[in-house]
mmCIF file of C-alpha atoms and ligand atoms in Angstrom:
data_model
loop_
_atom_site.group_PDB
_atom_site.id
_atom_site.type_symbol
_atom_site.label_atom_id
_atom_site.label_comp_id
_atom_site.label_asym_id
_atom_site.label_seq_id
_atom_site.Cartn_x
_atom_site.Cartn_y
_atom_site.Cartn_z
ATOM 1 C CA MET A 1 -6.507 28.794 7.659
ATOM 2 C CA THR A 2 -5.466 27.577 4.242
ATOM 3 C CA GLU A 3 -7.291 24.702 2.599
ATOM 4 C CA PRO A 4 -5.333 21.476 2.784
ATOM 5 C CA SER A 5 -3.930 20.596 -0.622
ATOM 6 C CA ALA A 6 -5.845 17.991 -2.587
ATOM 7 C CA VAL A 7 -2.576 16.170 -3.174
ATOM 8 C CA ALA A 8 -1.733 13.708 -0.411
ATOM 9 C CA ILE A 9 1.343 12.098 -1.947
ATOM 10 C CA SER A 10 3.634 13.542 -4.555
ATOM 11 C CA MET A 11 6.688 11.877 -6.040
ATOM 12 C CA GLN A 12 8.700 14.272 -8.155
ATOM 13 C CA HIS A 13 11.377 13.129 -10.598
ATOM 14 C CA VAL A 14 12.518 10.269 -8.419
ATOM 15 C CA TYR A 15 15.606 8.302 -9.418
ATOM 16 C CA LYS A 16 16.814 5.221 -7.543
ATOM 17 C CA SER A 17 19.581 2.775 -8.291
ATOM 18 C CA PHE A 18 20.945 -0.186 -6.388
ATOM 19 C CA GLY A 19 24.599 -0.458 -7.384
ATOM 20 C CA PRO A 20 24.698 -0.398 -11.157
ATOM 21 C CA LYS A 21 21.010 -1.274 -11.467
ATOM 22 C CA GLU A 22 18.737 1.690 -12.035
ATOM 23 C CA VAL A 23 15.214 0.874 -10.820
ATOM 24 C CA LEU A 24 13.409 4.241 -10.826
ATOM 25 C CA HIS A 25 14.154 6.730 -13.579
ATOM 26 C CA ASP A 26 12.401 10.090 -13.370
ATOM 27 C CA LEU A 27 9.268 8.720 -11.742
ATOM 28 C CA SER A 28 6.616 11.338 -10.963
ATOM 29 C CA ILE A 29 3.112 10.813 -9.647
ATOM 30 C CA ASP A 30 0.600 12.859 -7.639
ATOM 31 C CA ILE A 31 -1.992 11.044 -5.560
ATOM 32 C CA GLU A 32 -4.978 12.970 -4.272
ATOM 33 C CA ARG A 33 -6.531 12.802 -0.863
ATOM 34 C CA ASN A 34 -9.130 9.984 -0.666
ATOM 35 C CA GLU A 35 -8.060 8.689 -4.037
ATOM 36 C CA SER A 36 -7.412 4.974 -4.588
ATOM 37 C CA VAL A 37 -4.480 4.525 -6.932
ATOM 38 C CA VAL A 38 -3.288 1.138 -8.121
ATOM 39 C CA ILE A 39 0.226 0.774 -9.462
ATOM 40 C CA VAL A 40 0.686 -2.142 -11.818
ATOM 41 C CA GLY A 41 3.764 -3.414 -13.598
ATOM 42 C CA GLY A 42 5.827 -6.522 -14.257
ATOM 43 C CA SER A 43 7.879 -8.406 -11.688
ATOM 44 C CA GLY A 44 10.970 -6.544 -10.614
ATOM 45 C CA THR A 45 9.956 -3.237 -12.214
ATOM 46 C CA GLY A 46 10.222 -1.367 -8.922
ATOM 47 C CA LYS A 47 6.670 -1.395 -7.558
ATOM 48 C CA SER A 48 7.668 -2.313 -4.004
ATOM 49 C CA VAL A 49 10.602 0.101 -4.254
ATOM 50 C CA THR A 50 8.141 2.871 -5.193
ATOM 51 C CA LEU A 51 5.929 2.103 -2.191
ATOM 52 C CA LYS A 52 8.940 2.061 0.117
ATOM 53 C CA HIS A 53 9.800 5.585 -1.075
ATOM 54 C CA ILE A 54 6.312 6.769 -0.159
ATOM 55 C CA ILE A 55 6.712 5.543 3.396
ATOM 56 C CA GLY A 56 10.317 6.727 3.642
ATOM 57 C CA LEU A 57 11.886 3.282 3.984
ATOM 58 C CA LEU A 58 13.987 4.095 0.931
ATOM 59 C CA LYS A 59 15.369 7.478 -0.060
ATOM 60 C CA PRO A 60 15.639 8.670 -3.637
ATOM 61 C CA ASP A 61 19.060 9.258 -5.168
ATOM 62 C CA ARG A 62 17.501 12.282 -6.855
ATOM 63 C CA GLY A 63 14.056 13.829 -6.714
ATOM 64 C CA GLU A 64 11.589 14.353 -3.890
ATOM 65 C CA VAL A 65 8.749 12.581 -2.144
ATOM 66 C CA TYR A 66 6.116 14.704 -0.390
ATOM 67 C CA VAL A 67 3.378 13.504 1.913
ATOM 68 C CA ASP A 68 0.879 16.182 2.930
ATOM 69 C CA GLY A 69 3.235 18.744 1.479
ATOM 70 C CA LYS A 70 6.122 17.642 3.703
ATOM 71 C CA GLU A 71 9.213 16.316 2.076
ATOM 72 C CA ILE A 72 9.730 12.953 3.699
ATOM 73 C CA SER A 73 12.754 12.084 1.603
ATOM 74 C CA ASP A 74 14.919 14.190 3.891
ATOM 75 C CA MET A 75 13.052 13.994 7.158
ATOM 76 C CA PRO A 76 15.181 13.164 10.199
ATOM 77 C CA PRO A 77 14.584 9.596 11.501
ATOM 78 C CA ARG A 78 12.710 10.632 14.660
ATOM 79 C CA GLU A 79 10.288 12.838 12.798
ATOM 80 C CA LEU A 80 9.886 10.189 10.115
ATOM 81 C CA ASN A 81 9.017 7.598 12.762
ATOM 82 C CA ARG A 82 6.277 9.799 14.128
ATOM 83 C CA PHE A 83 5.098 10.660 10.623
ATOM 84 C CA ARG A 84 4.813 6.982 9.718
ATOM 85 C CA THR A 85 1.953 6.519 12.164
ATOM 86 C CA ARG A 86 -0.195 8.243 9.516
ATOM 87 C CA PHE A 87 0.400 5.268 7.246
ATOM 88 C CA GLY A 88 -1.062 1.827 7.429
ATOM 89 C CA MET A 89 0.943 -0.600 5.406
ATOM 90 C CA SER A 90 0.315 -4.184 4.458
ATOM 91 C CA PHE A 91 3.620 -5.560 3.246
ATOM 92 C CA GLN A 92 4.019 -8.053 0.431
ATOM 93 C CA GLU A 93 5.777 -10.398 2.863
ATOM 94 C CA GLY A 94 2.782 -10.437 5.196
ATOM 95 C CA ALA A 95 4.855 -9.955 8.300
ATOM 96 C CA LEU A 96 2.621 -11.038 11.159
ATOM 97 C CA PHE A 97 4.495 -12.114 14.264
ATOM 98 C CA ASP A 98 3.885 -15.868 14.463
ATOM 99 C CA SER A 99 4.832 -16.072 18.119
ATOM 100 C CA MET A 100 2.072 -13.624 19.076
ATOM 101 C CA SER A 101 -1.688 -13.999 19.126
ATOM 102 C CA VAL A 102 -3.839 -12.118 16.625
ATOM 103 C CA PHE A 103 -4.715 -9.732 19.466
ATOM 104 C CA GLU A 104 -1.068 -8.971 20.253
ATOM 105 C CA ASN A 105 -0.263 -8.512 16.568
ATOM 106 C CA ILE A 106 -2.939 -5.851 16.153
ATOM 107 C CA ALA A 107 -2.238 -4.309 19.555
ATOM 108 C CA PHE A 108 1.465 -3.960 18.731
ATOM 109 C CA PRO A 109 1.315 -0.538 16.972
ATOM 110 C CA LEU A 110 -1.154 0.719 19.600
ATOM 111 C CA ARG A 111 1.203 -0.188 22.446
ATOM 112 C CA ARG A 112 4.124 1.300 20.607
ATOM 113 C CA HIS A 113 2.634 4.595 19.467
ATOM 114 C CA THR A 114 -0.219 5.438 21.823
ATOM 115 C CA GLU A 115 -0.927 5.782 25.531
ATOM 116 C CA MET A 116 -4.135 3.748 25.266
ATOM 117 C CA THR A 117 -5.239 1.756 28.304
ATOM 118 C CA GLU A 118 -5.612 -2.020 28.113
ATOM 119 C CA ASP A 119 -9.404 -1.632 27.829
ATOM 120 C CA GLU A 120 -9.078 0.890 25.023
ATOM 121 C CA ILE A 121 -6.673 -1.408 23.221
ATOM 122 C CA ARG A 122 -9.083 -4.371 23.592
ATOM 123 C CA SER A 123 -11.895 -2.361 22.130
ATOM 124 C CA ARG A 124 -9.818 -0.898 19.270
ATOM 125 C CA VAL A 125 -8.520 -4.374 18.315
ATOM 126 C CA ALA A 126 -12.103 -5.679 18.279
ATOM 127 C CA GLU A 127 -13.135 -2.773 16.028
ATOM 128 C CA CYS A 128 -10.279 -3.454 13.610
ATOM 129 C CA LEU A 129 -11.147 -7.157 13.426
ATOM 130 C CA GLU A 130 -14.763 -6.274 12.784
ATOM 131 C CA GLN A 131 -13.710 -3.997 9.918
ATOM 132 C CA VAL A 132 -12.036 -6.976 8.210
ATOM 133 C CA HIS A 133 -14.934 -9.303 9.094
ATOM 134 C CA LEU A 134 -12.947 -11.470 11.487
ATOM 135 C CA SER A 135 -14.538 -10.690 14.833
ATOM 136 C CA GLY A 136 -13.631 -12.888 17.776
ATOM 137 C CA ILE A 137 -10.374 -14.444 16.620
ATOM 138 C CA GLU A 138 -8.187 -12.466 19.048
ATOM 139 C CA GLU A 139 -6.739 -15.500 20.782
ATOM 140 C CA LYS A 140 -5.786 -17.435 17.649
ATOM 141 C CA ARG A 141 -2.206 -17.623 16.413
ATOM 142 C CA PRO A 142 -1.375 -16.588 12.839
ATOM 143 C CA SER A 143 -0.228 -20.176 12.105
ATOM 144 C CA GLU A 144 -3.785 -21.432 12.755
ATOM 145 C CA LEU A 145 -5.259 -19.166 10.071
ATOM 146 C CA SER A 146 -5.617 -19.558 6.325
ATOM 147 C CA GLY A 147 -3.570 -17.319 4.021
ATOM 148 C CA GLY A 148 -6.565 -15.112 3.324
ATOM 149 C CA MET A 149 -7.350 -14.688 6.998
ATOM 150 C CA ARG A 150 -3.741 -13.836 7.771
ATOM 151 C CA ARG A 151 -3.865 -11.213 5.055
ATOM 152 C CA ARG A 152 -6.943 -9.689 6.645
ATOM 153 C CA VAL A 153 -5.336 -9.709 10.120
ATOM 154 C CA GLY A 154 -2.474 -7.799 8.461
ATOM 155 C CA PHE A 155 -5.047 -5.268 7.218
ATOM 156 C CA ALA A 156 -6.553 -5.024 10.700
ATOM 157 C CA ARG A 157 -3.121 -4.234 12.070
ATOM 158 C CA ALA A 158 -2.517 -1.695 9.292
ATOM 159 C CA ILE A 159 -5.643 0.273 10.216
ATOM 160 C CA SER A 160 -5.207 0.102 13.997
ATOM 161 C CA LEU A 161 -3.747 3.619 14.283
ATOM 162 C CA LYS A 162 -6.503 5.065 12.050
ATOM 163 C CA PRO A 163 -4.110 5.971 9.269
ATOM 164 C CA GLU A 164 -4.857 8.612 6.644
ATOM 165 C CA ILE A 165 -2.951 6.655 4.035
ATOM 166 C CA LEU A 166 -3.190 2.918 3.376
ATOM 167 C CA LEU A 167 -0.562 1.112 1.354
ATOM 168 C CA PHE A 168 -1.046 -2.437 0.108
ATOM 169 C CA ASP A 169 1.744 -4.374 -1.555
ATOM 170 C CA GLU A 170 0.336 -7.333 -3.492
ATOM 171 C CA PRO A 171 -2.635 -7.872 -1.170
ATOM 172 C CA THR A 172 -4.035 -10.808 -3.124
ATOM 173 C CA THR A 173 -0.932 -12.721 -4.171
ATOM 174 C CA GLY A 174 -1.224 -16.392 -3.332
ATOM 175 C CA LEU A 175 -4.995 -16.266 -2.844
ATOM 176 C CA ASP A 176 -7.439 -18.132 -5.048
ATOM 177 C CA PRO A 177 -9.532 -16.008 -7.449
ATOM 178 C CA VAL A 178 -12.608 -16.013 -5.231
ATOM 179 C CA PHE A 179 -10.657 -15.003 -2.181
ATOM 180 C CA SER A 180 -8.766 -12.376 -4.182
ATOM 181 C CA ASP A 181 -12.125 -10.872 -4.995
ATOM 182 C CA VAL A 182 -13.170 -10.929 -1.335
ATOM 183 C CA VAL A 183 -9.955 -9.121 -0.390
ATOM 184 C CA ALA A 184 -10.434 -6.597 -3.222
ATOM 185 C CA ASP A 185 -13.966 -5.887 -1.964
ATOM 186 C CA LEU A 186 -12.570 -5.418 1.504
ATOM 187 C CA ILE A 187 -10.020 -2.866 0.260
ATOM 188 C CA VAL A 188 -12.797 -0.900 -1.466
ATOM 189 C CA GLU A 189 -14.825 -1.027 1.728
ATOM 190 C CA MET A 190 -11.923 0.104 3.916
ATOM 191 C CA ASP A 191 -11.039 2.883 1.483
ATOM 192 C CA GLN A 192 -14.616 4.144 1.635
ATOM 193 C CA THR A 193 -15.488 3.729 5.302
ATOM 194 C CA LEU A 194 -12.114 4.904 6.598
ATOM 195 C CA LYS A 195 -11.812 7.692 3.980
ATOM 196 C CA THR A 196 -8.175 6.960 3.362
ATOM 197 C CA THR A 197 -5.874 7.726 0.506
ATOM 198 C CA THR A 198 -5.027 4.252 -0.752
ATOM 199 C CA VAL A 199 -2.123 3.057 -2.849
ATOM 200 C CA THR A 200 -2.165 -0.579 -3.891
ATOM 201 C CA ILE A 201 0.323 -2.586 -5.866
ATOM 202 C CA THR A 202 -0.815 -5.617 -7.744
ATOM 203 C CA HIS A 203 -0.286 -7.461 -10.953
ATOM 204 C CA ASP A 204 -3.820 -8.805 -10.888
ATOM 205 C CA MET A 205 -5.701 -6.608 -13.363
ATOM 206 C CA LYS A 206 -9.094 -7.751 -12.147
ATOM 207 C CA VAL A 207 -8.223 -6.594 -8.644
ATOM 208 C CA ALA A 208 -6.720 -3.371 -10.032
ATOM 209 C CA PHE A 209 -9.839 -2.436 -11.973
ATOM 210 C CA LYS A 210 -12.042 -3.202 -9.014
ATOM 211 C CA ILE A 211 -10.301 -1.079 -6.429
ATOM 212 C CA ALA A 212 -8.786 1.775 -8.453
ATOM 213 C CA ASP A 213 -10.009 5.287 -9.064
ATOM 214 C CA ARG A 214 -6.863 5.473 -11.157
ATOM 215 C CA VAL A 215 -4.516 2.812 -12.495
ATOM 216 C CA ALA A 216 -0.882 3.725 -13.175
ATOM 217 C CA MET A 217 1.570 1.494 -14.987
ATOM 218 C CA LEU A 218 5.221 1.396 -14.003
ATOM 219 C CA TYR A 219 7.629 0.497 -16.762
ATOM 220 C CA GLY A 220 11.272 1.390 -17.355
ATOM 221 C CA GLY A 221 11.444 3.143 -14.000
ATOM 222 C CA ALA A 222 8.608 5.599 -14.642
ATOM 223 C CA ILE A 223 4.832 5.830 -14.962
ATOM 224 C CA VAL A 224 4.147 5.234 -18.657
ATOM 225 C CA GLU A 225 0.343 5.347 -18.541
ATOM 226 C CA GLN A 226 -2.362 6.273 -16.072
ATOM 227 C CA GLY A 227 -6.072 6.778 -16.081
ATOM 228 C CA SER A 228 -9.414 5.593 -14.780
ATOM 229 C CA PRO A 229 -9.925 1.836 -15.128
ATOM 230 C CA ALA A 230 -12.054 2.438 -18.248
ATOM 231 C CA ASP A 231 -9.484 4.744 -19.878
ATOM 232 C CA PHE A 232 -6.597 2.517 -18.875
ATOM 233 C CA GLN A 233 -8.265 -0.488 -20.463
ATOM 234 C CA GLN A 234 -8.606 1.423 -23.703
ATOM 235 C CA SER A 235 -5.029 2.673 -23.708
ATOM 236 C CA LYS A 236 -3.375 2.441 -27.114
ATOM 237 C CA ASN A 237 0.018 2.025 -25.475
ATOM 238 C CA PRO A 238 1.247 -1.404 -26.666
ATOM 239 C CA ILE A 239 3.041 -1.963 -23.347
ATOM 240 C CA VAL A 240 -0.233 -1.495 -21.465
ATOM 241 C CA GLN A 241 -2.146 -3.667 -23.899
ATOM 242 C CA GLN A 242 0.324 -6.516 -23.605
ATOM 243 C CA PHE A 243 0.218 -6.284 -19.822
ATOM 244 C CA ILE A 244 -3.574 -6.226 -19.597
ATOM 245 C CA GLU A 245 -3.917 -9.132 -21.983
ATOM 246 C CA GLY A 246 -1.054 -11.051 -20.352
ATOM 247 C CA ARG A 247 0.443 -11.852 -23.747
ATOM 248 C CA ALA A 248 3.910 -13.441 -23.911
ATOM 249 C CA LYS A 249 4.816 -11.561 -27.078
ATOM 250 C CA GLY A 250 5.084 -7.792 -27.294
ATOM 251 C CA PRO A 251 7.182 -4.785 -26.342
ATOM 252 C CA LEU A 252 7.406 -5.879 -22.684
ATOM 253 C CA THR A 253 9.224 -9.061 -23.590
ATOM 254 C CA ASP A 254 11.160 -7.983 -26.710
HETATM 255 N N1 ATP B 1 17.194 -3.054 -0.946
HETATM 256 C C1 ATP B 1 17.532 -3.431 -2.185
HETATM 257 N N2 ATP B 1 18.829 -3.634 -2.515
HETATM 258 C C2 ATP B 1 19.184 -3.992 -3.760
HETATM 259 N N3 ATP B 1 18.318 -4.178 -4.775
HETATM 260 C C3 ATP B 1 17.026 -3.989 -4.517
HETATM 261 C C4 ATP B 1 16.547 -3.606 -3.211
HETATM 262 N N4 ATP B 1 15.203 -3.499 -3.260
HETATM 263 C C5 ATP B 1 14.855 -3.797 -4.521
HETATM 264 N N5 ATP B 1 15.929 -4.093 -5.281
HETATM 265 C C6 ATP B 1 15.915 -4.429 -6.697
HETATM 266 O O1 ATP B 1 15.104 -3.481 -7.359
HETATM 267 C C7 ATP B 1 14.352 -4.103 -8.391
HETATM 268 C C8 ATP B 1 12.867 -3.790 -8.193
HETATM 269 O O2 ATP B 1 12.429 -4.441 -7.018
HETATM 270 P P1 ATP B 1 10.929 -4.397 -6.508
HETATM 271 O O3 ATP B 1 10.914 -5.217 -5.289
HETATM 272 O O4 ATP B 1 10.472 -2.989 -6.389
HETATM 273 O O5 ATP B 1 10.145 -5.089 -7.688
HETATM 274 P P2 ATP B 1 8.577 -5.311 -7.819
HETATM 275 O O6 ATP B 1 8.103 -4.508 -8.981
HETATM 276 O O7 ATP B 1 7.937 -5.054 -6.518
HETATM 277 O O8 ATP B 1 8.524 -6.854 -8.206
HETATM 278 P P3 ATP B 1 7.505 -8.033 -7.737
HETATM 279 O O9 ATP B 1 6.305 -7.915 -8.621
HETATM 280 O O10 ATP B 1 8.263 -9.273 -8.022
HETATM 281 O O11 ATP B 1 7.212 -7.828 -6.289
HETATM 282 C C9 ATP B 1 14.670 -5.583 -8.326
HETATM 283 O O12 ATP B 1 15.642 -5.843 -9.317
HETATM 284 C C10 ATP B 1 15.253 -5.777 -6.960
HETATM 285 O O13 ATP B 1 16.187 -6.805 -6.951
HETATM 286 MG MG1 MG B 2 7.105 -6.171 -5.118
#
């Protein structure tokens, strides 16, 4: 048997335009198994678009996206659907079903993709809620929960199928600083206890530095800088410096 490659996700020279607007321009990045990579960048730079390429919701105009060595950018829809069960994704839009209880929300992927019995589903949902420190709220409706709790129920749903890869799009947006920190801690904890490869998008640098093994900055359609939080913070790249400091004046806004 050959050793599995250390690289879990590889984007190679990806280009993507929507009409005349080019969003990704020769973007390449390799993400290792069990690594936690945070992609940062300004609004509208293509962070969500990048994540959607990783999960195969968008296809590159040019270039390739590999997950576990398999090119998902040209996988047939059926195979892609099956492949997606390896991913747990928490979307920027939240996307809980408001008409369903917390239990039914988390059970949804289990009913759809597994043959688990009702008892097995009950116990898996309870486990997932425990992982996000929300035990016992199965019968609540999403509308009864605070924003932070809803976010965590979204995480519980994302991990229900025991994914190898977790993707978080703006997991702390709209949360107060204390709660952002709680959610960041939770992502670190999930990444460690579940041993997942984790890709997170955020523009909150505090969150980024907390959860990242590696921070990568998206600018002009490509990764312009990447490194450990310590190295990233010391980057001499003026674009990175302006972003970290949140300054209005600089190359990002010229
Ligand atoms: N399906 C689509 N059709 C057309 N344009 C799109 C589509 N998806 C994204 N875009 C455009 O691509 C650009 C990048 O979008 P994206 O959502 O990736 O930005 P982002 O970096 O995630 O921004 P934010 O921080 O605001 O979430 C935007 O100009 C957006 O309007
Ligand atoms: Mg986005």
